[in-house]
XYZ file of C-alpha atoms in Angstrom:
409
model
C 3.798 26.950 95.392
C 7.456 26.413 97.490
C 9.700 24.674 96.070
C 12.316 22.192 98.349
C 16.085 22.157 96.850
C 17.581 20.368 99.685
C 17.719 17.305 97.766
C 19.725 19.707 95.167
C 21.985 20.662 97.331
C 22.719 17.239 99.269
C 26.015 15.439 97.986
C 23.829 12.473 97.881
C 21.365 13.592 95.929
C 20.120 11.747 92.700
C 22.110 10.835 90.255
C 22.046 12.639 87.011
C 23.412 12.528 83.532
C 23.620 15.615 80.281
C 21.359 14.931 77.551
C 22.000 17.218 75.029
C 19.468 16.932 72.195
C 21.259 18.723 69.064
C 19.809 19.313 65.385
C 21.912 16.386 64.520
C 21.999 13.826 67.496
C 21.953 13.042 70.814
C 24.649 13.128 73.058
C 24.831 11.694 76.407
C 27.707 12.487 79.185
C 27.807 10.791 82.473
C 30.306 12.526 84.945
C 31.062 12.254 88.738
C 33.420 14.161 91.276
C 36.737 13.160 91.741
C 38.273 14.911 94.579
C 38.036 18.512 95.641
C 37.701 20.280 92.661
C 38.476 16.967 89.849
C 35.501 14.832 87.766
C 35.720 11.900 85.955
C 33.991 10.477 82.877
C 31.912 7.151 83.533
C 30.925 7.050 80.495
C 29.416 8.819 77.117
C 27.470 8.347 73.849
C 26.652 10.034 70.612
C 23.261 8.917 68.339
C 22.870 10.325 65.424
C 19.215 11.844 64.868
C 17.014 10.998 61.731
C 17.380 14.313 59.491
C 14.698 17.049 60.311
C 13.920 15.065 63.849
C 14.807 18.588 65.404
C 14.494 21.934 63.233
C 15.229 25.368 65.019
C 15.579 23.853 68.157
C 11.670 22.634 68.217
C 10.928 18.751 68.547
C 9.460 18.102 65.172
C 9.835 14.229 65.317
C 8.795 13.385 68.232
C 8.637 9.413 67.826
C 12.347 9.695 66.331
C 13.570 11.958 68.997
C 12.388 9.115 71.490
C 13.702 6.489 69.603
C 17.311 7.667 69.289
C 17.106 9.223 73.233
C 15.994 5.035 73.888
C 18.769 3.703 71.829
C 21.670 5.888 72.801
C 20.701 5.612 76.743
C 20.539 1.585 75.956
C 24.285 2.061 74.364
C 25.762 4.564 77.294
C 24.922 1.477 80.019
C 24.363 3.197 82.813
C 21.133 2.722 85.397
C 20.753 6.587 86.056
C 17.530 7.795 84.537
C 17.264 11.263 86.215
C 18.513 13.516 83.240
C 19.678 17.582 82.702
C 18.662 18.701 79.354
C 18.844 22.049 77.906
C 17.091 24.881 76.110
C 18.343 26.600 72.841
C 19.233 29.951 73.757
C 16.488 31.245 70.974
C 13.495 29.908 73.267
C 14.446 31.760 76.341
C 14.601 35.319 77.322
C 16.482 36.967 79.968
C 16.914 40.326 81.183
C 18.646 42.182 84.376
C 15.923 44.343 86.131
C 16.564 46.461 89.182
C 14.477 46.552 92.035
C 14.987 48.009 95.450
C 16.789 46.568 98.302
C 14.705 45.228 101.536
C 11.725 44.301 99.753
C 9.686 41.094 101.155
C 9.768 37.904 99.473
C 5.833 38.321 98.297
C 6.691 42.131 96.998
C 9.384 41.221 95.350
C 8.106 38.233 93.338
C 4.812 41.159 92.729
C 7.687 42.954 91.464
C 9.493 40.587 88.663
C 6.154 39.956 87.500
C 5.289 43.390 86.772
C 8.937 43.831 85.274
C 8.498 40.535 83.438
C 5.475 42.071 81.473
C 7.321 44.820 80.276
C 9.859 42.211 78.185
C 8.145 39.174 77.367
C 6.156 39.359 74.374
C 3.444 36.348 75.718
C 0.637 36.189 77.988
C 2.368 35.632 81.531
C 0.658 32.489 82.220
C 1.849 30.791 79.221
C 5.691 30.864 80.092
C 7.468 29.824 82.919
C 8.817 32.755 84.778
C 11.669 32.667 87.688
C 13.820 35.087 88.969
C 17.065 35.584 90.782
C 18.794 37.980 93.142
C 22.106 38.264 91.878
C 22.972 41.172 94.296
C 23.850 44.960 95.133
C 23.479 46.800 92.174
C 26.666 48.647 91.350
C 27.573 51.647 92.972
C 23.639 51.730 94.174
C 23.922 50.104 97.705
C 20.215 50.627 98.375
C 18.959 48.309 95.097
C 19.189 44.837 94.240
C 20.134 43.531 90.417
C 17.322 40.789 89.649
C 18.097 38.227 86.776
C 14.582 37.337 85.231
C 14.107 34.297 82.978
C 11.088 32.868 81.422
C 10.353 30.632 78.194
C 7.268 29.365 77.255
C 6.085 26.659 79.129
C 5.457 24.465 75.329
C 9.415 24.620 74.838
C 10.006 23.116 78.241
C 7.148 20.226 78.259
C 8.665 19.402 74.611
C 11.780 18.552 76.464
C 10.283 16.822 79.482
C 8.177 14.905 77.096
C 10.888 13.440 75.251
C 12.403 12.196 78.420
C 9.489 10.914 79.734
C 8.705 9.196 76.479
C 12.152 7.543 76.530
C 11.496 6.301 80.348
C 13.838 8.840 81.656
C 13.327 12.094 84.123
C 13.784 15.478 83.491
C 15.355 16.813 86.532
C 17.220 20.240 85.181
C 16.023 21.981 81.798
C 18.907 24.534 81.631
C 20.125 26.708 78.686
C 22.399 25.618 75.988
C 24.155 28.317 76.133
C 24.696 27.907 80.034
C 26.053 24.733 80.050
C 28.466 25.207 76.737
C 30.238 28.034 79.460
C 30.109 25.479 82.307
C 32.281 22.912 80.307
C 34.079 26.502 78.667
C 35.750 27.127 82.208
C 37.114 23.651 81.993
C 39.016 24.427 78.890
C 40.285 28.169 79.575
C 42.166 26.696 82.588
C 43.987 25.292 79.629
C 45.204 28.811 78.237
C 48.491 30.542 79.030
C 47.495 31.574 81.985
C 44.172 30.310 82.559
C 43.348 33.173 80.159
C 43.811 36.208 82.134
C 43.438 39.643 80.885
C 43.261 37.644 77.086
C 40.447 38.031 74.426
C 38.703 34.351 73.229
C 36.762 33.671 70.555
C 34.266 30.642 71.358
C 33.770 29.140 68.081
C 30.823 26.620 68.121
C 30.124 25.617 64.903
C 27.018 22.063 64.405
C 24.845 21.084 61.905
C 23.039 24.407 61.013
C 24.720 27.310 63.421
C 27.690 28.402 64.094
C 27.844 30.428 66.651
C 30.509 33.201 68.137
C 30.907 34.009 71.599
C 33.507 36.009 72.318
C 34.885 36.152 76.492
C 37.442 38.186 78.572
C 38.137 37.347 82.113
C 35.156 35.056 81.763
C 32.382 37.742 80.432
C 31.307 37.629 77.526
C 31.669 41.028 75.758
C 30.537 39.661 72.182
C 28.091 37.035 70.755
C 26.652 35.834 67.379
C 24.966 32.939 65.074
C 24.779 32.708 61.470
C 24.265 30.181 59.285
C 26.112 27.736 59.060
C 27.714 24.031 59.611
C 28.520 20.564 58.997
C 24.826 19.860 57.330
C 26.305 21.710 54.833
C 29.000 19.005 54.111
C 26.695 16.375 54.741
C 24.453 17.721 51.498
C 27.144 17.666 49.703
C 28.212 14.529 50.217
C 24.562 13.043 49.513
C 24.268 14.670 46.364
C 27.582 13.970 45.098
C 27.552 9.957 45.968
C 23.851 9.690 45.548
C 23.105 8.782 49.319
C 20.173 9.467 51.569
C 20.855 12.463 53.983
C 21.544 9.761 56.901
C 23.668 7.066 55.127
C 25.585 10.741 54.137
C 25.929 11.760 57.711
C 26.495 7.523 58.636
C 29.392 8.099 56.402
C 30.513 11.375 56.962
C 31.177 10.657 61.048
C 32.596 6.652 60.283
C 34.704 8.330 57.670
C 34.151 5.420 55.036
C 33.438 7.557 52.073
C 35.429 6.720 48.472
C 38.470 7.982 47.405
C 38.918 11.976 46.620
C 36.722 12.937 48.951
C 38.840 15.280 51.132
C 40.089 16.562 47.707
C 36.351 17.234 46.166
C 34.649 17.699 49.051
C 35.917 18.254 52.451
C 38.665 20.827 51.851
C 36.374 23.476 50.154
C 34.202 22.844 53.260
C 37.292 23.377 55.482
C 38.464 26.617 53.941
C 34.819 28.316 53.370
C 34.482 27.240 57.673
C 37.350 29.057 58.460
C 36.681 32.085 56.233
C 33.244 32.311 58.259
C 35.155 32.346 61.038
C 37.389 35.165 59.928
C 33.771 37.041 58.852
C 32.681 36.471 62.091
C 35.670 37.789 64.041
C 35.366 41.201 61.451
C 31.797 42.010 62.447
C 32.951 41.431 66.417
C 36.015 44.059 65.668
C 33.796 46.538 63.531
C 31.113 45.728 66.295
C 33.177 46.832 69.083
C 36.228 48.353 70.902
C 38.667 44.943 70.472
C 40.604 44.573 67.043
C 42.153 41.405 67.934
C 41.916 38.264 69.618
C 44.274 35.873 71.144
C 42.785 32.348 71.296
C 40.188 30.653 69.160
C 38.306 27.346 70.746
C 36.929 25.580 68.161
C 33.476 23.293 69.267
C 30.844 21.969 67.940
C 30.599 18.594 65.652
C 32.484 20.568 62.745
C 35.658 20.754 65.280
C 36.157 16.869 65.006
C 36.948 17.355 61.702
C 41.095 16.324 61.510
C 42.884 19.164 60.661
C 40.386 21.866 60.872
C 41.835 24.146 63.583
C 45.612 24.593 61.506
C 42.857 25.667 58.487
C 40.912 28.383 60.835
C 44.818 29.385 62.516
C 46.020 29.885 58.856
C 43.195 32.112 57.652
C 42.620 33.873 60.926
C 46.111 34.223 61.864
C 45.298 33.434 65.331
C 46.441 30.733 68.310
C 43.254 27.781 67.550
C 42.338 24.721 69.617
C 40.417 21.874 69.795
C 38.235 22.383 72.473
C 38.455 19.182 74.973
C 36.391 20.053 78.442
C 37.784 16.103 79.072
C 41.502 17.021 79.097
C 42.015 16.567 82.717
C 39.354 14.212 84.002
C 39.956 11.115 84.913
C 38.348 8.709 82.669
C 36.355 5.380 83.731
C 37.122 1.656 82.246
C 34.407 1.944 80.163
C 35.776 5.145 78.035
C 38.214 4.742 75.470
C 40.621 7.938 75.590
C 41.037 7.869 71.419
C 37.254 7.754 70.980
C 36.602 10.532 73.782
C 39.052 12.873 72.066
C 37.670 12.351 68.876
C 34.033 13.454 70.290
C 34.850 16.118 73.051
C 34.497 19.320 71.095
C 30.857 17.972 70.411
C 29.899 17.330 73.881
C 30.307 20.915 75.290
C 26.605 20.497 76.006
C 26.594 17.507 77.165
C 29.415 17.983 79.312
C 28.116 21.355 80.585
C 24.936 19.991 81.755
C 26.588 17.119 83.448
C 28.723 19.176 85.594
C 25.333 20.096 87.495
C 25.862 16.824 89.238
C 29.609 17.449 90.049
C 28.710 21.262 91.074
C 26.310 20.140 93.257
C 28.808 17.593 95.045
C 31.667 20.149 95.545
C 29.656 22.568 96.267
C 26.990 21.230 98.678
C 28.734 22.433 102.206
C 27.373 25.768 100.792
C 23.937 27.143 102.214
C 21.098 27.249 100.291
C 20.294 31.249 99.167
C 18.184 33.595 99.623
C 16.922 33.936 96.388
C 12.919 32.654 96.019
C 11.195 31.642 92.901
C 8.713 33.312 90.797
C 7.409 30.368 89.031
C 4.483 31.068 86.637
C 4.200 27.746 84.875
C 3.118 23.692 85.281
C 3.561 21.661 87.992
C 6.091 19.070 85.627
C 8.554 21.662 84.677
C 9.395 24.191 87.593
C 11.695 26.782 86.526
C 13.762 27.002 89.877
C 17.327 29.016 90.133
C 19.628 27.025 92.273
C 22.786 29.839 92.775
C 24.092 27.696 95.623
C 25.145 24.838 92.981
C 27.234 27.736 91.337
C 29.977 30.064 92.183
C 29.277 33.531 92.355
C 31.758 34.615 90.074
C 30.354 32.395 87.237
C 26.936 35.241 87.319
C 29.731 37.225 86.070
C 31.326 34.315 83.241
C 27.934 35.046 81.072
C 27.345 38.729 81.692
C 24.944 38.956 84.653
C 23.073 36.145 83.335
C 23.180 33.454 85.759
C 22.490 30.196 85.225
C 19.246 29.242 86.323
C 17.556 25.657 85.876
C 13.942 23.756 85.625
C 13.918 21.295 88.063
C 11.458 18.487 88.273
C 9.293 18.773 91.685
């Protein structure tokens, strides 16, 4: 079954916004190019989700899921409906096979799937399976590194449905993970310079996960989750003013909550955060070769809290930021700059996946590759790599791993 990705790779092509669909809420990011290599921000929106709407990354409120994707698209005022959404990195699995060079299209494909077997611990035709040729493998001019990718196909229709429920299309089902690096680039052109030769420690820290992912000259050389986040807070805060879980979190984000709170409440939660971060940055030293890093970026909806990076610099001892992907956009009428820098370090997602639209634009006098799709899956959610949207070094920014998407046929 081909696939056509000329509409991809046309400058003209659909509209799209990022819809990132979080534990905690929904967040919506509408960007455009603005010259060469510039974007700007028509507009945004945040929703917050009704509590246990999504647990582990899995849909388990459907209706409620719908309902806030409805109300926040409604708020954000815009007339696109073709959306990019993404995975959690827990429901996908990747791996770098190698194959060798000058095989045909048909062998190759026979190839991955024989590979794919190997590492994915499900019946092939219940995921959907795609491959891409990243290139020569090193030092072994006569083979070919192959990224495989494959999740199963339930994860991605949960996605799609959601959209489709909320009258919206699914376009590009990428990986969390993915996009958080796409909008990542944005910010370590903000380092002393740009972040050469340095060590940074991605801190992205929601509802439920915090996770560590730890970059040098764009690769990442370290990652991990554990739990925890701003839920945490938020349980606090219901039990100790005797509120429901949402007015808690209602409260918690407006900021209307009595007198004594920061002294009762939110300071604890700001020092245990940033000792979590210091834990985390001891198991990446004991872990590997590095015993020291020189920039944290703080993300993630705990990031918005005022104050929090000096807290995480004082324990850590290290140069911390906020991390904005906005800083240098240009930003539409309809975007107030104090609100937007309030919210960016929670819209890495958001943002990330709404750069597809922008890579596509500055990147469509590209050719289309060579690379052909080994989709094993449903007709609604084709798993489809498009490398041409991205530049070759970014296969490198995440490892190897490129970034591959689903893309509605």
């Amino acid at each position: 079954m081909g696939l056509d990705i000329s509409a991809l790779l046309n400058p003209k092509a659909r509209s799209l916004f990022g819809l990132d669909i979080s534990s905690s809420a929904v967040k919506m990011v509408e960007l455009t190019a603005n010259g060469k290599d510039g974007y700007r921000v028509e507009r945004y929106t945040i929703e917050v989700l009704p509590k246990d709407a999504v647990s582990d990354g899995n849909i388990a409120n459907l209706d409620g899921v719908v309902d806030c994707v409805r109300r926040a698209w409604k708020r954000m005022g815009t007339s696109t409906r073709n959306v990019a959404m993404a995975l959690p990195g827990s429901a996908v699995i990747t791996k770098k096979i190698i194959v060798p060079a000058g095989l045909r299209d048909e062998e190759l494909e026979a190839q991955v799937e024989t590979e794919a077997n190997q590492y994915i611990p499900f019946a092939i035709d219940e995921v959907n399976l795609d491959y891409q040729v990243i290139g020569p493998a090193p030092a072994v001019p006569d083979e070919l590194e192959v990224l495989i990718a494959a999740s199963k196909k339930e994860r991605v229709e949960d996605r799609v449905a959601v959209a489709d429920a909320a009258g919206l299309k699914a376009s590009v089902v990428d990986v969390e993970s993915f996009a958080a690096l796409a909008a990542f680039e944005l910010i370590e052109r903000q380092l002393p310079e740009s972040g050469k030769n340095q060590v940074v420690a991605l801190i992205d820290a929601g509802a439920n996960v915090m996770n560590l992912t730890v970059l040098r000259n764009g690769q990442q050389v370290y990652a991990r989750e554990q739990a925890f986040g701003g839920g945490m807070l938020t349980q606090d805060i219901s039990r100790h003013y005797g509120m429901s879980y949402e007015d808690a979190e209602a409260a918690k984000r407006a900021g209307n909550l009595p007198e004594g709170y920061e002294i009762e409440l939110l300071n604890p939660f700001m020092e245990n955060l940033a000792l979590e971060v210091s834990r985390a940055l001891q198991f990446f030293f004991t872990s590997t070769q590095y015993n020291q890093v020189d920039h944290i970026v703080l993300a993630g909806g705990c990031a918005v809290i005022p104050g929090i990076d000096e807290v995480v610099a004082t324990r850590t001892q290290v140069n911390t930021l906020i991390a904005n992907p906005f800083a240098n956009m240009v930003l539409s009428d309809r975007v107030r700059a104090k609100s937007l820098l309030a919210d960016a370090s929670s819209l890495m997602v958001a943002c990330g996946l709404a750069l597809r639209r922008c890579l596509i634009h500055h990147d469509s006098h590209q050719p289309p590759s060579s690379s052909r799709r080994g989709e094993k899956g449903s007709a609604r959610a084709v798993l489809c790599t498009v490398r041409a949207c991205i530049c070759a070094r970014c296969v490198d920014r995440v490892c190897g791993l490129h970034p591959y998407w689903w893309c509605d046929q």
